[in-house]
PDB file of C-alpha atoms in Angstrom:
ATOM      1  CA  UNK A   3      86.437  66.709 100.787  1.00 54.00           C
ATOM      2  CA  UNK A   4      88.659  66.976 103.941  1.00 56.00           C
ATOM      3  CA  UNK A   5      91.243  64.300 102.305  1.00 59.00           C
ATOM      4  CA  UNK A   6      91.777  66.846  99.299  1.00 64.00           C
ATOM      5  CA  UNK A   7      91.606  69.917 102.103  1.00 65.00           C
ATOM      6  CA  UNK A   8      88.811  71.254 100.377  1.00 67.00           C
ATOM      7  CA  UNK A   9      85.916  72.941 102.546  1.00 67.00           C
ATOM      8  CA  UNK A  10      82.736  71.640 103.044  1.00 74.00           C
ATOM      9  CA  UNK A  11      79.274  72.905 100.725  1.00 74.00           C
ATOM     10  CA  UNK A  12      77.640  75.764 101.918  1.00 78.00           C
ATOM     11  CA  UNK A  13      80.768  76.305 104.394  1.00 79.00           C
ATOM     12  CA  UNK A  14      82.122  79.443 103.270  1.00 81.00           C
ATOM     13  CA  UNK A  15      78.867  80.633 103.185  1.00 86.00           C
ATOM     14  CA  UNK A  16      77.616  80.268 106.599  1.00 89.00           C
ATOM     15  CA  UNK A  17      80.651  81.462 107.377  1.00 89.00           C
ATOM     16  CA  UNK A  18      80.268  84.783 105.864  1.00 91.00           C
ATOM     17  CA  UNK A  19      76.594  84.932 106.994  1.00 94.00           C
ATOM     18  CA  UNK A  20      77.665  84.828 110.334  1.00 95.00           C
ATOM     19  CA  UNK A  21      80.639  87.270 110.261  1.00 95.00           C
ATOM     20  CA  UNK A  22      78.210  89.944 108.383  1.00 96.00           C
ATOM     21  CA  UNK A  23      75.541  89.164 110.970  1.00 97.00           C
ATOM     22  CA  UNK A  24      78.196  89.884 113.838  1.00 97.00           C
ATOM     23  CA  UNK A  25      79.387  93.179 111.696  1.00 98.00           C
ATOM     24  CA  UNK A  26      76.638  94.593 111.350  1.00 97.00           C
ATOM     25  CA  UNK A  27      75.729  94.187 114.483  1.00 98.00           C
ATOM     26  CA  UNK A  28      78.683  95.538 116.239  1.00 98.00           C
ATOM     27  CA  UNK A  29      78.812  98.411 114.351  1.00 98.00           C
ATOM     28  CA  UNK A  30      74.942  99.060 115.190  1.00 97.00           C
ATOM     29  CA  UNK A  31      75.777  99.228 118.850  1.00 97.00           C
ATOM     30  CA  UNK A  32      79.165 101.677 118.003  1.00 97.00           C
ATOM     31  CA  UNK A  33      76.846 103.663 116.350  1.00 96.00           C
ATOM     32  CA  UNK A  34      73.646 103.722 118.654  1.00 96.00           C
ATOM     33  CA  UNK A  35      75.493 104.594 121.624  1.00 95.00           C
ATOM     34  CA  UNK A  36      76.641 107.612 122.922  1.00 93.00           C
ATOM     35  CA  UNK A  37      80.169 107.987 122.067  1.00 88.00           C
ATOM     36  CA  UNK A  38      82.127 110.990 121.202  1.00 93.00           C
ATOM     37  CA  UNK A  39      83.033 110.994 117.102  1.00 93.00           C
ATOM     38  CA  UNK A  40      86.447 110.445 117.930  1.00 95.00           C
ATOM     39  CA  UNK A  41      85.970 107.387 119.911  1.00 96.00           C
ATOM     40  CA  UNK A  42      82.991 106.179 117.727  1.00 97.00           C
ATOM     41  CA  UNK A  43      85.279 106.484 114.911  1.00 97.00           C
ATOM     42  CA  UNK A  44      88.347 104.309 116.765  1.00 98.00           C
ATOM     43  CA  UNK A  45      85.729 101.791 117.493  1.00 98.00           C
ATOM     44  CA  UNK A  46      84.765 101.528 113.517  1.00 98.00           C
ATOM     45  CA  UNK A  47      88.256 101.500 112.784  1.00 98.00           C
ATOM     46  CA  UNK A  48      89.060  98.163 115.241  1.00 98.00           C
ATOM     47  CA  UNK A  49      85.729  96.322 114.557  1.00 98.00           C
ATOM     48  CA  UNK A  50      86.939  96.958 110.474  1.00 98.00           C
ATOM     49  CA  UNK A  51      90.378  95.691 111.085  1.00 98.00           C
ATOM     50  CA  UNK A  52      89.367  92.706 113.177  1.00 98.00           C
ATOM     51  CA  UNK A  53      86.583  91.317 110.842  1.00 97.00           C
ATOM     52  CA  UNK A  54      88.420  92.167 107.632  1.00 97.00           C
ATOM     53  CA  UNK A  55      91.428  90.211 109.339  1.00 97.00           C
ATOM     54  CA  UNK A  56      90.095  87.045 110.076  1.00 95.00           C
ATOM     55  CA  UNK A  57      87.807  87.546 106.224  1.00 94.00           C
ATOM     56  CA  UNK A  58      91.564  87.317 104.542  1.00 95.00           C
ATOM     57  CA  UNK A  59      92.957  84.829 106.962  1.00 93.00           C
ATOM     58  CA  UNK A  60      89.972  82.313 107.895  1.00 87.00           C
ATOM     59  CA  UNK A  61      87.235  82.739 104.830  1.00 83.00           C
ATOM     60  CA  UNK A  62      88.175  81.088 101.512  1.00 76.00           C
ATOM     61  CA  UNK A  63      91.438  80.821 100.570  1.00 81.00           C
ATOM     62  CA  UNK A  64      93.373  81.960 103.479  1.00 86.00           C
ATOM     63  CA  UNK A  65      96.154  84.840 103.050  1.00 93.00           C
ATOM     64  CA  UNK A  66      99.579  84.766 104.726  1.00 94.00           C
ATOM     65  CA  UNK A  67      98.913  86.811 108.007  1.00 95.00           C
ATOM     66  CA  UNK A  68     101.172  89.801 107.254  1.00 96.00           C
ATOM     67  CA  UNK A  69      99.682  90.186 103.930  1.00 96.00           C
ATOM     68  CA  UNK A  70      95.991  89.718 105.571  1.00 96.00           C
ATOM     69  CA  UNK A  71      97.204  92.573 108.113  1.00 97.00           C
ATOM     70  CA  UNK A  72      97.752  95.549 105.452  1.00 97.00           C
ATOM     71  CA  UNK A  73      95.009  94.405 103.741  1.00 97.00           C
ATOM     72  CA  UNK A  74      93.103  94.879 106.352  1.00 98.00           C
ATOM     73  CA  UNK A  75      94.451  98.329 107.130  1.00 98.00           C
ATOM     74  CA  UNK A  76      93.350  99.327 104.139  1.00 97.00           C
ATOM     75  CA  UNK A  77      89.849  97.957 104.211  1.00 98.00           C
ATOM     76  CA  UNK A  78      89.504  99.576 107.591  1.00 98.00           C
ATOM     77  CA  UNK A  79      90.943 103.194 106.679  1.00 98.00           C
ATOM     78  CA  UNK A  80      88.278 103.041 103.722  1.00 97.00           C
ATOM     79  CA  UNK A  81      85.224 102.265 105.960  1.00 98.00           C
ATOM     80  CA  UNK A  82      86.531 104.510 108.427  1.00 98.00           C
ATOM     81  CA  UNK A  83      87.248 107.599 106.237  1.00 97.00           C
ATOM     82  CA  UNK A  84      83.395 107.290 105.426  1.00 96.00           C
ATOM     83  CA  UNK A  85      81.928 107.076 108.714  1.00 97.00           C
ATOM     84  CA  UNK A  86      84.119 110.534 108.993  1.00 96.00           C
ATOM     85  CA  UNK A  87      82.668 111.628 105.943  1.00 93.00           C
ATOM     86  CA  UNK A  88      79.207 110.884 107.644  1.00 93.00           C
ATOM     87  CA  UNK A  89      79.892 112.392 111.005  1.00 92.00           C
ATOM     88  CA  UNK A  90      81.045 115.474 109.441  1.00 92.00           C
ATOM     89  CA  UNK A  91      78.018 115.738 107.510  1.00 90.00           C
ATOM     90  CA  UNK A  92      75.682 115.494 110.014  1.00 87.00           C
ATOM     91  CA  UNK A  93      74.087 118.408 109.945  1.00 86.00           C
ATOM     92  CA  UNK A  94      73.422 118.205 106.695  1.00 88.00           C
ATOM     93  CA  UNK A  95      72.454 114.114 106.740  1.00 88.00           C
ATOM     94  CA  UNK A  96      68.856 113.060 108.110  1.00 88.00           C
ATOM     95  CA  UNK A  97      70.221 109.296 108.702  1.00 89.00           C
ATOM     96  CA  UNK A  98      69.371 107.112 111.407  1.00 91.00           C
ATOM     97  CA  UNK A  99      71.559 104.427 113.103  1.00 93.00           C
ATOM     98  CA  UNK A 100      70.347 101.523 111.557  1.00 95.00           C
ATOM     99  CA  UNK A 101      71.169 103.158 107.852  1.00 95.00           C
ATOM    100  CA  UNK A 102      74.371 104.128 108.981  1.00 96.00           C
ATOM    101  CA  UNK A 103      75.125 100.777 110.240  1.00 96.00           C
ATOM    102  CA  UNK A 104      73.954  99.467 106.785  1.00 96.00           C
ATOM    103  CA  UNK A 105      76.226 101.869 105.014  1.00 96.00           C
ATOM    104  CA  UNK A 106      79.453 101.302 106.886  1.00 97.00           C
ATOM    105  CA  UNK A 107      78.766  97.187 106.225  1.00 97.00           C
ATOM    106  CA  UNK A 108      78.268  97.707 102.428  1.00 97.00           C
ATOM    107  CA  UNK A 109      81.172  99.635 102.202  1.00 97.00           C
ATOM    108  CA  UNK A 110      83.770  96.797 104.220  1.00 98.00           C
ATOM    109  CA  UNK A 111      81.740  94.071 102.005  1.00 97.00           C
ATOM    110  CA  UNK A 112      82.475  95.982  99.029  1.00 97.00           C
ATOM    111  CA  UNK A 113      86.235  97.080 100.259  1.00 97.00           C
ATOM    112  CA  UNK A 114      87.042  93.444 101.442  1.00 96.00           C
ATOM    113  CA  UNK A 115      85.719  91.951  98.396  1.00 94.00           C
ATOM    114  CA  UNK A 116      87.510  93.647  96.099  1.00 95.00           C
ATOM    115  CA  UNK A 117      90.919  93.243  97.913  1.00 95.00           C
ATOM    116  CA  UNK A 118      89.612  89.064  98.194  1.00 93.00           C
ATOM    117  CA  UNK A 119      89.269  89.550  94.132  1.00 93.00           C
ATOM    118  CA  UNK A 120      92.142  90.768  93.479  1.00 93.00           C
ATOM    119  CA  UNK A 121      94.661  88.515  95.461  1.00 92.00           C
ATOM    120  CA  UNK A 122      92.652  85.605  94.340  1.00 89.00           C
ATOM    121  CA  UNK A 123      92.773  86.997  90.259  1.00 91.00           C
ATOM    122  CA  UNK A 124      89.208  85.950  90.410  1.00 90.00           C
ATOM    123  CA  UNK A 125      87.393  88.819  88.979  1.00 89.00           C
ATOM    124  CA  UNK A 126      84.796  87.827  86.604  1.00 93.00           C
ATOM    125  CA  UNK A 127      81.539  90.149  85.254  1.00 95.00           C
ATOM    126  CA  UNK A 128      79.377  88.377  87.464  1.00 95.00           C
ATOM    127  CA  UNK A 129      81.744  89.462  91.044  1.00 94.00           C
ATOM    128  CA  UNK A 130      82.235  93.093  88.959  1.00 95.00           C
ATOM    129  CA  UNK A 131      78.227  93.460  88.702  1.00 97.00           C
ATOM    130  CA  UNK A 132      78.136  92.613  92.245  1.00 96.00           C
ATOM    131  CA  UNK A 133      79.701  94.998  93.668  1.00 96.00           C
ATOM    132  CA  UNK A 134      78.537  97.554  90.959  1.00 97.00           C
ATOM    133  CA  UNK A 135      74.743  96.849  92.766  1.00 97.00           C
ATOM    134  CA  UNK A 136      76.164  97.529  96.334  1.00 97.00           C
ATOM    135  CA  UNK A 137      77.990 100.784  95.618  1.00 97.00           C
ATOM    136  CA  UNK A 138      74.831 101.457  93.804  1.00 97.00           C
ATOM    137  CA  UNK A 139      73.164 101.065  96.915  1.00 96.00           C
ATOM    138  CA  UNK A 140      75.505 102.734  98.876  1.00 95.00           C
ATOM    139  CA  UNK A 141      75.266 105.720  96.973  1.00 94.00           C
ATOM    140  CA  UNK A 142      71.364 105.646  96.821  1.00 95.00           C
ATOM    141  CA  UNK A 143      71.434 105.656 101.347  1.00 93.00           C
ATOM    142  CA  UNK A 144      73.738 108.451 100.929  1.00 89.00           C
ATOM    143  CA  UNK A 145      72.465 110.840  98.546  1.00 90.00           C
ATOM    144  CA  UNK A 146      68.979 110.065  99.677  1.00 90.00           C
ATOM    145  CA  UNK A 147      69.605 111.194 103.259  1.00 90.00           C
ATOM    146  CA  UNK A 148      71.040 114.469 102.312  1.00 84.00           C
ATOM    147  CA  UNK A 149      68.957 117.624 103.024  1.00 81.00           C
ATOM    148  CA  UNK A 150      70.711 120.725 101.398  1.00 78.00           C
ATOM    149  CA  UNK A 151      68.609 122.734 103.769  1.00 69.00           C
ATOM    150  CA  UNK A 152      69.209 121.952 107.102  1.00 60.00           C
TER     151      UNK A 152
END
């Protein structure tokens, strides 16, 4: 494999286990602690960029770095637009930190995905019902925590 620069099985995989693992934690402790929004939502906006970054240059096929960069921009205003959305609903949200967490990492995994996708031209129905199941999640968190009440 490493004379036709191909990766190893199961490579690519660990290595996205392990940068979700370290996303989802990070953005745990962003939103556990006591920040104000403002700052909470910088920190969301960095930890985005930085892990969508090395996604497009270091997972699969890697992308030329200033290409990788806007990308992940854009991946990072996304996520960080909803954890707005979130904060600005909070009176309004019963949500603890753990579900946010889980929200704001389905929404980069479904973001950064589709951006992988379409640079690669590798959409299929399989990758397209994928991602159809996480939004589908993502919605069912967000409606679910919403109290019209309160």
């Amino acid at each position: 494999l490493r004379l036709r620069n191909a990766e190893k099985r199961g490579h690519v995989v660990l290595q996205e286990a392990i940068l979700v693992g370290v996303l989802a934690g990070a953005y745990l402790v962003v939103v556990t602690l006591p920040f104000n929004p403002i700052l909470r939502l910088l920190w969301i906006l960095t930890i985005t960029f930085l892990a969508s970054y090395r996604s497009f240059r270091i997972n699969g096929s890697s992308i030329a770095p200033s290409r990788a960069f806007i990308f992940a921009v854009f991946v990072a205003q996304v996520v960080t637009f909803l954890a707005w959305a979130v904060t600005a609903l909070e009176s309004f949200l019963i949500l603890n930190e753990g579900t946010f967490a889980v929200i704001l990492l389905f929404a980069w995994y479904i973001n950064r995905g589709l951006v992988r996708h379409t640079v690669e031209d590798s959409f299929t129905r399989h990758v397209v019902l994928e991602y159809l199941a996480f939004a589908a999640v993502l919605v069912y968190l967000f409606v679910s925590s919403y109290q019209p009440g309160r």
